[in-house]
Amino acid sequence: MNHSVAIENLSKRFRRRDGAVVSAIDNATIHIDRGEFIVLLGPSGCGKTTLLRSVAGLETPDSGTIQVNGQAVFNSAAGVCVPPERRQLSMMFQSYALWPHMTARKNVQYPLENQRTRRPSRAAMKDKVDAALTLVGIGDLGDQYPAQLSGGQQQRVALARALVNDSDVVLFDEPLSNVDAKVREQLRIELLATQRRLGFTALFVTHDQAEAMELATRIAVLDKGRVQQLGTPAEIYSRPSTEYVAKFIGNTNELPGRRVTGSAAAIYATDVGEIHTGPESGSPEQATLLWRPEAGHLFHEQPTHMNGFQGRIVASLFMGTHTEYIIRSAEVRSRVWTSQHGRFQVDDTVWIGIRPEDVMVFPNTSSTSTTDARELEKAAS
């Protein structure tokens, strides 16, 4: 299949000053279809920016292949490494990288003036720049210099410059991280609308989970240079393939468990009693059981139609859209989110109910962590 971008078995290593070798990209494979909006998501140091820069030609991988629109731009075995300016890509940088001595118009026009092939005429160039500035909502600011523009306006100039030469593939390196939350939210909406209108393929780097969920056709979650999971936002959140992905995306509560019966819909013995799991959860002998705070339900009486265990509310945090309760059951602390503001109070004894299908099951590789709940309890006390 002719993918818009095809990354296969890509690896990149760096040698630190102390001589240690670090894998920034570890055998990564991602196939991107035309018109997709793919988000590379992960913590600092996970390799997402190195992967993006490798596609752009700003980093040279050690092994693997990269194809753009069916053409090899990197192939370690064949000795192919096409320079950045010949990859027919556009890129929007985190810092925007605007020339301070050029007006917004001149900044947007710059890639057109420096095209090695298909350079448009002056009249056509002006029309394309006007169209790009208008598209991003700053058609009246073309004569302003970057220092005269707000952060959001500078971001729009950088976006117009990335779009002006009609590239089929546009790369984004955390382009929204330098503006405040309200502006960032509006720019996300505008960027997604622009991408859908023009139909270009987007490869976008961020560490912001909400941003990834809102923008992505699919999300690639990275850790230590490896692609842990590639899937839709719903798949990543609701059906994580690894414990790392489940814990990294959103919030989770954790219980170690030992299987006592069942193979498909298993039952696990835990510190808070037996927990029933769904038929698609898997059934390792020793498991880590995870469930999200919004999957928990609070009751004054023991629930009969779902998993239930008793605890005492030790902290309550009003979050606007919901109230977060920290509940202690023996040595286990759980976080539950509910929209039932004021129904429960600190020191109330309650039952936590969890549906079996909301319990995520993974082979047990670590001990139970209650750090987040403990810290929230301290903050609320």
PDB file of N, CA and C in Angstrom, residues 105-106 108-113 119-134 142 164-165:
ATOM      1  N   ARG A 105       4.165  38.709   6.131  1.00  0.00           N
ATOM      2  CA  ARG A 105       4.064  38.333   4.717  1.00  0.00           C
ATOM      3  C   ARG A 105       5.377  37.758   4.203  1.00  0.00           C
ATOM      4  N   LYS A 106       6.482  38.413   4.512  1.00  0.00           N
ATOM      5  CA  LYS A 106       7.787  37.950   4.030  1.00  0.00           C
ATOM      6  C   LYS A 106       8.155  36.606   4.646  1.00  0.00           C
ATOM      7  N   VAL A 108       6.047  34.239   5.516  1.00  0.00           N
ATOM      8  CA  VAL A 108       5.237  33.223   4.846  1.00  0.00           C
ATOM      9  C   VAL A 108       5.735  32.984   3.425  1.00  0.00           C
ATOM     10  N   GLN A 109       6.207  34.038   2.795  1.00  0.00           N
ATOM     11  CA  GLN A 109       6.667  33.949   1.404  1.00  0.00           C
ATOM     12  C   GLN A 109       8.013  33.248   1.274  1.00  0.00           C
ATOM     13  N   TYR A 110       8.771  33.202   2.356  1.00  0.00           N
ATOM     14  CA  TYR A 110      10.152  32.718   2.312  1.00  0.00           C
ATOM     15  C   TYR A 110      10.294  31.327   1.679  1.00  0.00           C
ATOM     16  N   PRO A 111       9.506  30.324   2.071  1.00  0.00           N
ATOM     17  CA  PRO A 111       9.694  29.006   1.443  1.00  0.00           C
ATOM     18  C   PRO A 111       9.376  28.998  -0.047  1.00  0.00           C
ATOM     19  N   LEU A 112       8.481  29.865  -0.494  1.00  0.00           N
ATOM     20  CA  LEU A 112       8.177  29.936  -1.925  1.00  0.00           C
ATOM     21  C   LEU A 112       9.351  30.506  -2.705  1.00  0.00           C
ATOM     22  N   GLU A 113      10.005  31.510  -2.123  1.00  0.00           N
ATOM     23  CA  GLU A 113      11.145  32.140  -2.792  1.00  0.00           C
ATOM     24  C   GLU A 113      12.334  31.198  -2.890  1.00  0.00           C
ATOM     25  N   ARG A 119       9.007  26.924  -8.657  1.00  0.00           N
ATOM     26  CA  ARG A 119       8.924  28.240  -8.025  1.00  0.00           C
ATOM     27  C   ARG A 119       7.869  29.078  -8.741  1.00  0.00           C
ATOM     28  N   PRO A 120       6.865  29.595  -8.012  1.00  0.00           N
ATOM     29  CA  PRO A 120       5.796  30.351  -8.665  1.00  0.00           C
ATOM     30  C   PRO A 120       6.253  31.744  -9.095  1.00  0.00           C
ATOM     31  N   SER A 121       5.471  32.351  -9.963  1.00  0.00           N
ATOM     32  CA  SER A 121       5.740  33.726 -10.378  1.00  0.00           C
ATOM     33  C   SER A 121       5.458  34.667  -9.214  1.00  0.00           C
ATOM     34  N   ARG A 122       5.899  35.917  -9.328  1.00  0.00           N
ATOM     35  CA  ARG A 122       5.675  36.897  -8.264  1.00  0.00           C
ATOM     36  C   ARG A 122       4.181  37.078  -7.998  1.00  0.00           C
ATOM     37  N   ALA A 123       3.392  37.149  -9.063  1.00  0.00           N
ATOM     38  CA  ALA A 123       1.949  37.333  -8.896  1.00  0.00           C
ATOM     39  C   ALA A 123       1.325  36.120  -8.207  1.00  0.00           C
ATOM     40  N   ALA A 124       1.727  34.931  -8.658  1.00  0.00           N
ATOM     41  CA  ALA A 124       1.201  33.710  -8.049  1.00  0.00           C
ATOM     42  C   ALA A 124       1.650  33.589  -6.598  1.00  0.00           C
ATOM     43  N   MET A 125       2.887  34.019  -6.339  1.00  0.00           N
ATOM     44  CA  MET A 125       3.426  33.980  -4.981  1.00  0.00           C
ATOM     45  C   MET A 125       2.597  34.869  -4.056  1.00  0.00           C
ATOM     46  N   LYS A 126       2.267  36.076  -4.532  1.00  0.00           N
ATOM     47  CA  LYS A 126       1.459  36.997  -3.725  1.00  0.00           C
ATOM     48  C   LYS A 126       0.084  36.405  -3.442  1.00  0.00           C
ATOM     49  N   ASP A 127      -0.513  35.790  -4.451  1.00  0.00           N
ATOM     50  CA  ASP A 127      -1.832  35.190  -4.264  1.00  0.00           C
ATOM     51  C   ASP A 127      -1.785  34.062  -3.232  1.00  0.00           C
ATOM     52  N   LYS A 128      -0.746  33.229  -3.291  1.00  0.00           N
ATOM     53  CA  LYS A 128      -0.628  32.107  -2.361  1.00  0.00           C
ATOM     54  C   LYS A 128      -0.404  32.600  -0.934  1.00  0.00           C
ATOM     55  N   VAL A 129       0.423  33.636  -0.773  1.00  0.00           N
ATOM     56  CA  VAL A 129       0.673  34.187   0.562  1.00  0.00           C
ATOM     57  C   VAL A 129      -0.597  34.806   1.124  1.00  0.00           C
ATOM     58  N   ASP A 130      -1.308  35.582   0.300  1.00  0.00           N
ATOM     59  CA  ASP A 130      -2.569  36.185   0.749  1.00  0.00           C
ATOM     60  C   ASP A 130      -3.558  35.105   1.185  1.00  0.00           C
ATOM     61  N   ALA A 131      -3.635  34.041   0.384  1.00  0.00           N
ATOM     62  CA  ALA A 131      -4.570  32.960   0.703  1.00  0.00           C
ATOM     63  C   ALA A 131      -4.192  32.266   2.008  1.00  0.00           C
ATOM     64  N   ALA A 132      -2.887  32.044   2.225  1.00  0.00           N
ATOM     65  CA  ALA A 132      -2.433  31.374   3.446  1.00  0.00           C
ATOM     66  C   ALA A 132      -2.694  32.230   4.680  1.00  0.00           C
ATOM     67  N   LEU A 133      -2.409  33.528   4.583  1.00  0.00           N
ATOM     68  CA  LEU A 133      -2.653  34.429   5.713  1.00  0.00           C
ATOM     69  C   LEU A 133      -4.143  34.512   6.038  1.00  0.00           C
ATOM     70  N   THR A 134      -4.962  34.574   4.999  1.00  0.00           N
ATOM     71  CA  THR A 134      -6.410  34.631   5.206  1.00  0.00           C
ATOM     72  C   THR A 134      -6.925  33.333   5.813  1.00  0.00           C
ATOM     73  N   GLY A 142      -0.375  41.141   7.528  1.00  0.00           N
ATOM     74  CA  GLY A 142       0.776  40.772   6.706  1.00  0.00           C
ATOM     75  C   GLY A 142       1.945  41.720   6.793  1.00  0.00           C
ATOM     76  N   VAL A 164       1.836  27.199   3.006  1.00  0.00           N
ATOM     77  CA  VAL A 164       1.791  28.010   1.791  1.00  0.00           C
ATOM     78  C   VAL A 164       2.246  27.268   0.545  1.00  0.00           C
ATOM     79  N   ASN A 165       3.125  26.290   0.690  1.00  0.00           N
ATOM     80  CA  ASN A 165       3.618  25.604  -0.511  1.00  0.00           C
ATOM     81  C   ASN A 165       2.875  24.299  -0.798  1.00  0.00           C
TER      82      ASN A 165
END
